[in-house]
């Protein structure tokens, strides 16, 4: 998409050139590219002309308020650039309060701490199986073989979908997320949508005790069931929202641990404290940015914005803001405010899968470190990173000497 | 009765009101909220609430 003209209401002093979809070739870690925004010459809130033009919120206080302020910002459309006009709203992420509450009330219990606790043993056995499959090889592509497979496996189980379909689903996912062009990617998305729709149709007569059943049994405030379109749309969103996000958060965490021997050894020596370490690791491992649109003309935190302006919340940068997290690039296990990290967003749209993602990462750390306490980046295999509304590594080559 | 604020969404937990939909009857003290209760505004747990001084 060509660069947009700078709108008249944007002063030149607030324009800064930053492309969220493309980084200079000398960066291997997308975070390092994003952290160039901490340079003193970058305005606190700035406007970049790329991808239709959008504002950027990258300091902690601005980003937190950008998430909380649903009066000034709408969640639709949720992406930079926006999807083509007329696109169906993704439920619940593109539904604003108060309508959003209808969906949150159903999904909240399904992904609550209690619900996640109930499936912990199943997650642990899946994780153990994935790690056991690579442990003896003394090397693996962590992104492809562990982090890229776990969320799909957990999703199928949550939805009650047959594990026999795992390889077929992974193939669809691969086309959707890694397809070489937009036609292939759309084909992947269409196939996933068709699979989800077919499964829901087949379950409708006798909904099971799983998230598919929760959606089929859901009722609105008038006691009416959700429409089939709402159910399919929600299931599709749950699926795609939990794929690359968890995968890349895990890959970033393992990337940083691979590069930090002292921190890694501290984790290995204190396996029982992993639930305490995980917030600091998630603070560093943020994979997503989140777009909003301005609802009405106004002045927001001192900046003139117009209805329809696109705004991007950058939680990775917010989590590295030295004004909120001193020495922000350093892993500190006793950081007093580490739970305030906003990698899962904030406000009413904070990630509904936050407890599930947290538990998946805790369990994977526990099972990994039991088997592979020492590991490093493979110096012979180049990292392949990508950017966008989700950023991460397409591969994460790790090596270790003994399992 | 006391009030507590969610860091992430500014939801106020008012002990006088409780959170009946979340299983907390009016009058439930913050200390008595179970660890697996979650914020009706954004889903975080009680560990992410701070006391509102009045």
Tab-separated table of N, CA and C in Angstrom, chain A residues 210-347:
chain	number	residue	atom	x	y	z
A	210	UNK	N	-17.503	-28.708	26.025
A	210	UNK	CA	-16.275	-28.061	25.547
A	210	UNK	C	-16.659	-26.661	25.072
A	211	UNK	N	-15.688	-25.908	24.545
A	211	UNK	CA	-15.973	-24.511	24.181
A	211	UNK	C	-16.973	-24.436	23.023
A	212	UNK	N	-16.931	-25.406	22.118
A	212	UNK	CA	-17.943	-25.435	21.052
A	212	UNK	C	-19.332	-25.538	21.664
A	213	UNK	N	-19.456	-26.405	22.667
A	213	UNK	CA	-20.734	-26.551	23.361
A	213	UNK	C	-21.140	-25.271	24.073
A	214	UNK	N	-20.165	-24.589	24.662
A	214	UNK	CA	-20.452	-23.315	25.341
A	214	UNK	C	-21.046	-22.318	24.348
A	215	UNK	N	-20.463	-22.242	23.152
A	215	UNK	CA	-20.962	-21.294	22.142
A	215	UNK	C	-22.349	-21.701	21.649
A	216	UNK	N	-22.559	-22.996	21.471
A	216	UNK	CA	-23.868	-23.460	20.971
A	216	UNK	C	-24.962	-23.278	22.013
A	217	UNK	N	-24.597	-23.326	23.286
A	217	UNK	CA	-25.597	-23.160	24.354
A	217	UNK	C	-25.753	-21.702	24.790
A	218	UNK	N	-24.906	-20.810	24.273
A	218	UNK	CA	-24.917	-19.405	24.717
A	218	UNK	C	-26.269	-18.745	24.423
A	219	UNK	N	-26.697	-17.891	25.350
A	219	UNK	CA	-27.932	-17.128	25.179
A	219	UNK	C	-27.639	-15.660	25.426
A	220	UNK	N	-28.341	-14.781	24.715
A	220	UNK	CA	-28.169	-13.351	24.963
A	220	UNK	C	-29.046	-12.921	26.137
A	221	UNK	N	-29.093	-11.605	26.409
A	221	UNK	CA	-29.824	-11.131	27.584
A	221	UNK	C	-31.324	-11.349	27.458
A	222	UNK	N	-31.806	-11.651	26.246
A	222	UNK	CA	-33.227	-11.937	26.039
A	222	UNK	C	-33.505	-13.440	25.990
A	223	UNK	N	-32.481	-14.230	26.275
A	223	UNK	CA	-32.655	-15.673	26.269
A	223	UNK	C	-32.576	-16.297	24.889
A	224	UNK	N	-32.180	-15.502	23.912
A	224	UNK	CA	-32.106	-16.024	22.542
A	224	UNK	C	-30.719	-16.624	22.258
A	225	UNK	N	-30.672	-17.747	21.544
A	225	UNK	CA	-29.359	-18.322	21.201
A	225	UNK	C	-28.608	-17.418	20.218
A	226	UNK	N	-27.286	-17.535	20.238
A	226	UNK	CA	-26.497	-16.798	19.259
A	226	UNK	C	-26.817	-17.340	17.867
A	227	UNK	N	-26.692	-16.470	16.878
A	227	UNK	CA	-26.885	-16.925	15.501
A	227	UNK	C	-25.729	-17.845	15.123
A	228	UNK	N	-25.957	-18.682	14.123
A	228	UNK	CA	-24.895	-19.580	13.680
A	228	UNK	C	-23.686	-18.776	13.184
A	229	UNK	N	-23.949	-17.628	12.556
A	229	UNK	CA	-22.846	-16.784	12.080
A	229	UNK	C	-22.009	-16.261	13.252
A	230	UNK	N	-22.686	-15.862	14.328
A	230	UNK	CA	-21.952	-15.379	15.512
A	230	UNK	C	-21.076	-16.487	16.097
A	231	UNK	N	-21.621	-17.700	16.149
A	231	UNK	CA	-20.877	-18.827	16.730
A	231	UNK	C	-19.650	-19.147	15.886
A	232	UNK	N	-19.847	-19.226	14.578
A	232	UNK	CA	-18.728	-19.568	13.685
A	232	UNK	C	-17.672	-18.466	13.716
A	233	UNK	N	-18.136	-17.224	13.675
A	233	UNK	CA	-17.228	-16.078	13.694
A	233	UNK	C	-16.391	-16.077	14.979
A	234	UNK	N	-17.037	-16.351	16.113
A	234	UNK	CA	-16.324	-16.366	17.391
A	234	UNK	C	-15.313	-17.506	17.449
A	235	UNK	N	-15.742	-18.693	17.011
A	235	UNK	CA	-14.834	-19.846	17.029
A	235	UNK	C	-13.628	-19.593	16.133
A	236	UNK	N	-13.856	-18.992	14.978
A	236	UNK	CA	-12.752	-18.680	14.058
A	236	UNK	C	-11.793	-17.695	14.717
A	237	UNK	N	-12.335	-16.672	15.367
A	237	UNK	CA	-11.486	-15.666	16.006
A	237	UNK	C	-10.680	-16.295	17.139
A	238	UNK	N	-11.341	-17.153	17.948
A	238	UNK	CA	-10.615	-17.809	19.038
A	238	UNK	C	-9.437	-18.596	18.484
A	239	UNK	N	-9.682	-19.214	17.352
A	239	UNK	CA	-8.647	-20.027	16.734
A	239	UNK	C	-7.471	-19.160	16.254
A	240	UNK	N	-7.755	-18.190	15.413
A	240	UNK	CA	-6.649	-17.430	14.821
A	240	UNK	C	-5.965	-16.522	15.854
A	241	UNK	N	-6.723	-16.054	16.866
A	241	UNK	CA	-6.127	-15.151	17.848
A	241	UNK	C	-5.154	-15.876	18.760
A	242	UNK	N	-5.345	-17.187	18.905
A	242	UNK	CA	-4.484	-17.925	19.814
A	242	UNK	C	-3.332	-18.630	19.131
A	243	UNK	N	-3.182	-18.444	17.840
A	243	UNK	CA	-2.130	-19.162	17.115
A	243	UNK	C	-0.788	-18.457	17.187
A	244	UNK	N	-0.601	-17.473	16.324
A	244	UNK	CA	0.695	-16.818	16.226
A	244	UNK	C	1.043	-16.013	17.477
A	245	UNK	N	0.038	-15.611	18.250
A	245	UNK	CA	0.329	-14.816	19.445
A	245	UNK	C	1.073	-15.667	20.480
A	246	UNK	N	0.492	-16.800	20.848
A	246	UNK	CA	1.141	-17.661	21.846
A	246	UNK	C	2.448	-18.208	21.281
A	247	UNK	N	2.395	-18.635	20.024
A	247	UNK	CA	3.590	-19.178	19.387
A	247	UNK	C	4.747	-18.189	19.466
A	248	UNK	N	4.484	-16.950	19.101
A	248	UNK	CA	5.580	-15.982	19.066
A	248	UNK	C	5.970	-15.480	20.444
A	249	UNK	N	5.023	-15.388	21.363
A	249	UNK	CA	5.415	-15.017	22.725
A	249	UNK	C	6.368	-16.074	23.275
A	250	UNK	N	6.056	-17.344	23.035
A	250	UNK	CA	6.945	-18.412	23.500
A	250	UNK	C	8.295	-18.333	22.802
A	251	UNK	N	8.290	-18.114	21.504
A	251	UNK	CA	9.568	-18.074	20.780
A	251	UNK	C	10.434	-16.901	21.254
A	252	UNK	N	9.821	-15.739	21.496
A	252	UNK	CA	10.608	-14.616	22.019
A	252	UNK	C	11.205	-14.974	23.383
A	253	UNK	N	10.407	-15.611	24.232
A	253	UNK	CA	10.900	-15.965	25.578
A	253	UNK	C	12.078	-16.919	25.470
A	254	UNK	N	11.972	-17.937	24.637
A	254	UNK	CA	13.085	-18.886	24.503
A	254	UNK	C	14.281	-18.212	23.838
A	255	UNK	N	14.037	-17.287	22.934
A	255	UNK	CA	15.125	-16.530	22.291
A	255	UNK	C	15.917	-15.763	23.351
A	256	UNK	N	15.206	-15.049	24.237
A	256	UNK	CA	15.913	-14.258	25.248
A	256	UNK	C	16.612	-15.165	26.263
A	257	UNK	N	15.971	-16.270	26.634
A	257	UNK	CA	16.626	-17.182	27.573
A	257	UNK	C	17.861	-17.819	26.942
A	258	UNK	N	17.799	-18.110	25.649
A	258	UNK	CA	18.952	-18.701	24.965
A	258	UNK	C	20.142	-17.738	24.971
A	259	UNK	N	19.849	-16.441	24.971
A	259	UNK	CA	20.922	-15.442	24.899
A	259	UNK	C	21.414	-14.991	26.275
A	260	UNK	N	20.774	-15.462	27.341
A	260	UNK	CA	21.092	-14.989	28.695
A	260	UNK	C	21.447	-16.167	29.600
A	261	UNK	N	22.703	-16.633	29.572
A	261	UNK	CA	23.068	-17.838	30.341
A	261	UNK	C	22.765	-17.720	31.837
A	262	UNK	N	23.066	-16.589	32.443
A	262	UNK	CA	22.865	-16.473	33.898
A	262	UNK	C	21.378	-16.539	34.249
A	263	UNK	N	20.558	-15.885	33.457
A	263	UNK	CA	19.104	-15.907	33.720
A	263	UNK	C	18.554	-17.315	33.497
A	264	UNK	N	19.035	-17.944	32.431
A	264	UNK	CA	18.583	-19.300	32.106
A	264	UNK	C	18.929	-20.265	33.250
A	265	UNK	N	20.138	-20.139	33.770
A	265	UNK	CA	20.562	-21.035	34.856
A	265	UNK	C	19.780	-20.760	36.129
A	266	UNK	N	19.378	-19.520	36.320
A	266	UNK	CA	18.559	-19.206	37.494
A	266	UNK	C	17.200	-19.905	37.383
A	267	UNK	N	16.632	-19.896	36.194
A	267	UNK	CA	15.354	-20.604	35.992
A	267	UNK	C	15.554	-22.100	36.235
A	268	UNK	N	16.616	-22.651	35.661
A	268	UNK	CA	16.865	-24.096	35.789
A	268	UNK	C	17.050	-24.498	37.252
A	269	UNK	N	17.620	-23.598	38.049
A	269	UNK	CA	17.885	-23.916	39.455
A	269	UNK	C	16.681	-23.653	40.355
A	270	UNK	N	15.649	-23.033	39.793
A	270	UNK	CA	14.480	-22.672	40.606
A	270	UNK	C	13.181	-23.010	39.868
A	271	UNK	N	13.056	-24.267	39.481
A	271	UNK	CA	11.907	-24.666	38.674
A	271	UNK	C	10.569	-24.379	39.365
A	272	UNK	N	10.560	-24.462	40.676
A	272	UNK	CA	9.310	-24.227	41.404
A	272	UNK	C	8.845	-22.783	41.341
A	273	UNK	N	9.751	-21.887	40.960
A	273	UNK	CA	9.397	-20.461	40.907
A	273	UNK	C	9.004	-19.992	39.505
A	274	UNK	N	8.891	-20.908	38.563
A	274	UNK	CA	8.548	-20.500	37.190
A	274	UNK	C	7.246	-19.694	37.134
A	275	UNK	N	6.199	-20.059	37.914
A	275	UNK	CA	4.997	-19.201	37.868
A	275	UNK	C	5.266	-17.767	38.303
A	276	UNK	N	6.323	-17.548	39.119
A	276	UNK	CA	6.676	-16.172	39.505
A	276	UNK	C	7.511	-15.500	38.422
A	277	UNK	N	8.290	-16.280	37.673
A	277	UNK	CA	9.154	-15.706	36.631
A	277	UNK	C	8.366	-15.322	35.379
A	278	UNK	N	7.230	-15.954	35.168
A	278	UNK	CA	6.609	-15.898	33.844
A	278	UNK	C	6.141	-14.494	33.459
A	279	UNK	N	5.720	-13.687	34.435
A	279	UNK	CA	5.254	-12.342	34.076
A	279	UNK	C	6.393	-11.495	33.498
A	280	UNK	N	7.584	-11.637	34.100
A	280	UNK	CA	8.729	-10.879	33.592
A	280	UNK	C	9.109	-11.354	32.186
A	281	UNK	N	9.000	-12.661	31.965
A	281	UNK	CA	9.303	-13.187	30.632
A	281	UNK	C	8.261	-12.728	29.612
A	282	UNK	N	6.999	-12.705	30.017
A	282	UNK	CA	5.945	-12.249	29.098
A	282	UNK	C	6.060	-10.739	28.854
A	283	UNK	N	6.556	-10.001	29.843
A	283	UNK	CA	6.777	-8.558	29.638
A	283	UNK	C	7.742	-8.342	28.465
A	284	UNK	N	8.749	-9.200	28.385
A	284	UNK	CA	9.748	-9.042	27.324
A	284	UNK	C	9.303	-9.644	25.996
A	285	UNK	N	8.398	-10.616	26.029
A	285	UNK	CA	8.133	-11.413	24.829
A	285	UNK	C	6.910	-11.031	24.029
A	286	UNK	N	6.533	-9.772	24.036
A	286	UNK	CA	5.266	-9.363	23.402
A	286	UNK	C	5.311	-9.523	21.874
A	287	UNK	N	4.327	-10.205	21.281
A	287	UNK	CA	4.341	-10.425	19.843
A	287	UNK	C	3.379	-9.551	19.024
A	288	UNK	N	2.425	-8.864	19.673
A	288	UNK	CA	1.339	-8.242	18.894
A	288	UNK	C	1.266	-6.732	19.113
A	289	UNK	N	0.704	-6.062	18.134
A	289	UNK	CA	0.261	-4.673	18.288
A	289	UNK	C	-1.245	-4.668	18.021
A	290	UNK	N	-1.929	-3.630	18.479
A	290	UNK	CA	-3.396	-3.642	18.407
A	290	UNK	C	-3.920	-2.308	17.897
A	291	UNK	N	-4.652	-2.362	16.799
A	291	UNK	CA	-5.140	-1.131	16.171
A	291	UNK	C	-6.495	-0.697	16.727
A	292	UNK	N	-6.708	0.576	16.705
A	292	UNK	CA	-7.983	1.188	17.057
A	292	UNK	C	-8.285	2.244	15.992
A	293	UNK	N	-9.521	2.775	16.015
A	293	UNK	CA	-9.869	3.913	15.169
A	293	UNK	C	-10.512	4.980	16.049
A	294	UNK	N	-10.257	6.254	15.719
A	294	UNK	CA	-10.809	7.359	16.490
A	294	UNK	C	-12.296	7.498	16.163
A	295	UNK	N	-13.127	7.627	17.220
A	295	UNK	CA	-14.578	7.713	17.020
A	295	UNK	C	-15.031	9.103	16.581
A	296	UNK	N	-14.415	10.147	17.142
A	296	UNK	CA	-14.886	11.518	16.880
A	296	UNK	C	-13.711	12.471	16.941
A	297	UNK	N	-13.851	13.631	16.305
A	297	UNK	CA	-12.804	14.646	16.365
A	297	UNK	C	-12.568	15.033	17.819
A	298	UNK	N	-11.312	15.241	18.180
A	298	UNK	CA	-11.037	15.664	19.555
A	298	UNK	C	-9.546	15.779	19.801
A	299	UNK	N	-9.210	16.175	21.021
A	299	UNK	CA	-7.814	16.259	21.444
A	299	UNK	C	-7.584	15.147	22.460
A	300	UNK	N	-6.684	14.234	22.118
A	300	UNK	CA	-6.425	13.087	22.991
A	300	UNK	C	-4.998	13.167	23.498
A	301	UNK	N	-4.849	13.322	24.807
A	301	UNK	CA	-3.536	13.462	25.448
A	301	UNK	C	-2.684	14.500	24.722
A	302	UNK	N	-3.334	15.612	24.388
A	302	UNK	CA	-2.627	16.761	23.799
A	302	UNK	C	-2.482	16.729	22.289
A	303	UNK	N	-2.997	15.685	21.640
A	303	UNK	CA	-2.832	15.544	20.194
A	303	UNK	C	-4.195	15.650	19.504
A	304	UNK	N	-4.254	16.475	18.453
A	304	UNK	CA	-5.492	16.615	17.692
A	304	UNK	C	-5.688	15.373	16.822
A	305	UNK	N	-6.799	14.698	17.019
A	305	UNK	CA	-7.107	13.522	16.200
A	305	UNK	C	-8.485	13.707	15.577
A	306	UNK	N	-8.686	13.088	14.424
A	306	UNK	CA	-9.956	13.218	13.706
A	306	UNK	C	-10.660	11.863	13.627
A	307	UNK	N	-11.975	11.907	13.584
A	307	UNK	CA	-12.759	10.682	13.451
A	307	UNK	C	-12.236	9.859	12.274
A	308	UNK	N	-12.034	8.589	12.514
A	308	UNK	CA	-11.553	7.696	11.463
A	308	UNK	C	-10.053	7.500	11.452
A	309	UNK	N	-9.308	8.358	12.168
A	309	UNK	CA	-7.858	8.165	12.224
A	309	UNK	C	-7.556	6.775	12.786
A	310	UNK	N	-6.571	6.110	12.195
A	310	UNK	CA	-6.115	4.830	12.736
A	310	UNK	C	-5.067	5.093	13.814
A	311	UNK	N	-5.115	4.299	14.869
A	311	UNK	CA	-4.182	4.437	15.997
A	311	UNK	C	-3.680	3.044	16.353
A	312	UNK	N	-2.383	2.940	16.565
A	312	UNK	CA	-1.825	1.634	16.898
A	312	UNK	C	-1.248	1.644	18.310
A	313	UNK	N	-1.732	0.720	19.146
A	313	UNK	CA	-1.156	0.510	20.478
A	313	UNK	C	0.032	-0.437	20.328
A	314	UNK	N	1.178	-0.036	20.890
A	314	UNK	CA	2.399	-0.847	20.772
A	314	UNK	C	2.830	-1.338	22.159
A	315	UNK	N	2.231	-2.441	22.633
A	315	UNK	CA	2.521	-2.880	23.997
A	315	UNK	C	3.940	-3.377	24.215
A	316	UNK	N	4.602	-3.875	23.168
A	316	UNK	CA	5.983	-4.312	23.356
A	316	UNK	C	6.829	-3.123	23.782
A	317	UNK	N	6.643	-1.991	23.088
A	317	UNK	CA	7.396	-0.799	23.461
A	317	UNK	C	6.973	-0.276	24.827
A	318	UNK	N	5.673	-0.325	25.101
A	318	UNK	CA	5.196	0.134	26.410
A	318	UNK	C	5.867	-0.663	27.529
A	319	UNK	N	6.017	-1.965	27.298
A	319	UNK	CA	6.651	-2.818	28.306
A	319	UNK	C	8.147	-2.567	28.433
A	320	UNK	N	8.712	-1.823	27.491
A	320	UNK	CA	10.146	-1.479	27.547
A	320	UNK	C	10.333	0.015	27.809
A	321	UNK	N	9.306	0.643	28.356
A	321	UNK	CA	9.386	2.081	28.643
A	321	UNK	C	10.122	2.268	29.972
A	322	UNK	N	11.304	2.893	29.951
A	322	UNK	CA	12.072	3.026	31.196
A	322	UNK	C	11.376	3.896	32.237
A	323	UNK	N	10.408	4.700	31.809
A	323	UNK	CA	9.689	5.521	32.781
A	323	UNK	C	8.768	4.665	33.655
A	324	UNK	N	8.396	3.503	33.167
A	324	UNK	CA	7.524	2.617	33.958
A	324	UNK	C	8.266	1.385	34.469
A	325	UNK	N	9.192	0.889	33.652
A	325	UNK	CA	9.968	-0.291	34.042
A	325	UNK	C	11.460	0.072	33.959
A	326	UNK	N	12.073	0.479	35.065
A	326	UNK	CA	13.503	0.842	35.021
A	326	UNK	C	14.357	-0.303	34.470
A	327	UNK	N	15.430	0.053	33.746
A	327	UNK	CA	16.264	-0.951	33.073
A	327	UNK	C	15.378	-1.954	32.344
A	328	UNK	N	14.571	-1.478	31.430
A	328	UNK	CA	13.486	-2.310	30.883
A	328	UNK	C	13.930	-3.504	30.055
A	329	UNK	N	15.159	-3.479	29.533
A	329	UNK	CA	15.596	-4.601	28.696
A	329	UNK	C	16.237	-5.717	29.518
A	330	UNK	N	16.334	-5.499	30.824
A	330	UNK	CA	16.967	-6.490	31.697
A	330	UNK	C	15.896	-7.365	32.352
A	331	UNK	N	16.091	-8.673	32.284
A	331	UNK	CA	15.205	-9.601	33.008
A	331	UNK	C	15.473	-9.453	34.489
A	332	UNK	N	14.464	-9.051	35.224
A	332	UNK	CA	14.614	-8.911	36.680
A	332	UNK	C	13.522	-9.737	37.351
A	333	UNK	N	13.922	-10.785	38.040
A	333	UNK	CA	12.920	-11.696	38.616
A	333	UNK	C	12.152	-11.052	39.755
A	334	UNK	N	12.731	-10.020	40.387
A	334	UNK	CA	12.044	-9.384	41.516
A	334	UNK	C	11.506	-8.001	41.157
A	335	UNK	N	11.275	-7.757	39.882
A	335	UNK	CA	10.747	-6.448	39.470
A	335	UNK	C	9.374	-6.248	40.135
A	336	UNK	N	9.198	-5.174	40.906
A	336	UNK	CA	7.974	-5.062	41.717
A	336	UNK	C	6.684	-4.881	40.902
A	337	UNK	N	6.772	-4.286	39.719
A	337	UNK	CA	5.535	-4.011	38.974
A	337	UNK	C	5.423	-4.839	37.690
A	338	UNK	N	6.109	-5.974	37.653
A	338	UNK	CA	6.132	-6.726	36.397
A	338	UNK	C	4.746	-7.212	35.970
A	339	UNK	N	3.820	-7.405	36.948
A	339	UNK	CA	2.466	-7.827	36.572
A	339	UNK	C	1.715	-6.750	35.795
A	340	UNK	N	2.241	-5.521	35.809
A	340	UNK	CA	1.578	-4.447	35.058
A	340	UNK	C	1.941	-4.475	33.577
A	341	UNK	N	2.667	-5.472	33.158
A	341	UNK	CA	2.990	-5.570	31.727
A	341	UNK	C	1.686	-5.689	30.923
A	342	UNK	N	1.641	-5.056	29.756
A	342	UNK	CA	0.396	-5.025	28.992
A	342	UNK	C	0.515	-5.780	27.659
A	343	UNK	N	1.277	-6.848	27.699
A	343	UNK	CA	1.381	-7.693	26.510
A	343	UNK	C	0.052	-8.318	26.105
A	344	UNK	N	-0.856	-8.462	27.058
A	344	UNK	CA	-2.198	-8.972	26.737
A	344	UNK	C	-3.194	-7.827	26.561
A	345	UNK	N	-2.700	-6.611	26.432
A	345	UNK	CA	-3.592	-5.464	26.313
A	345	UNK	C	-4.103	-5.036	27.677
A	346	UNK	N	-5.152	-4.208	27.650
A	346	UNK	CA	-5.784	-3.703	28.869
A	346	UNK	C	-7.193	-3.270	28.483
A	347	UNK	N	-7.960	-2.826	29.488
A	347	UNK	CA	-9.324	-2.423	29.193
A	347	UNK	C	-10.204	-3.621	28.893
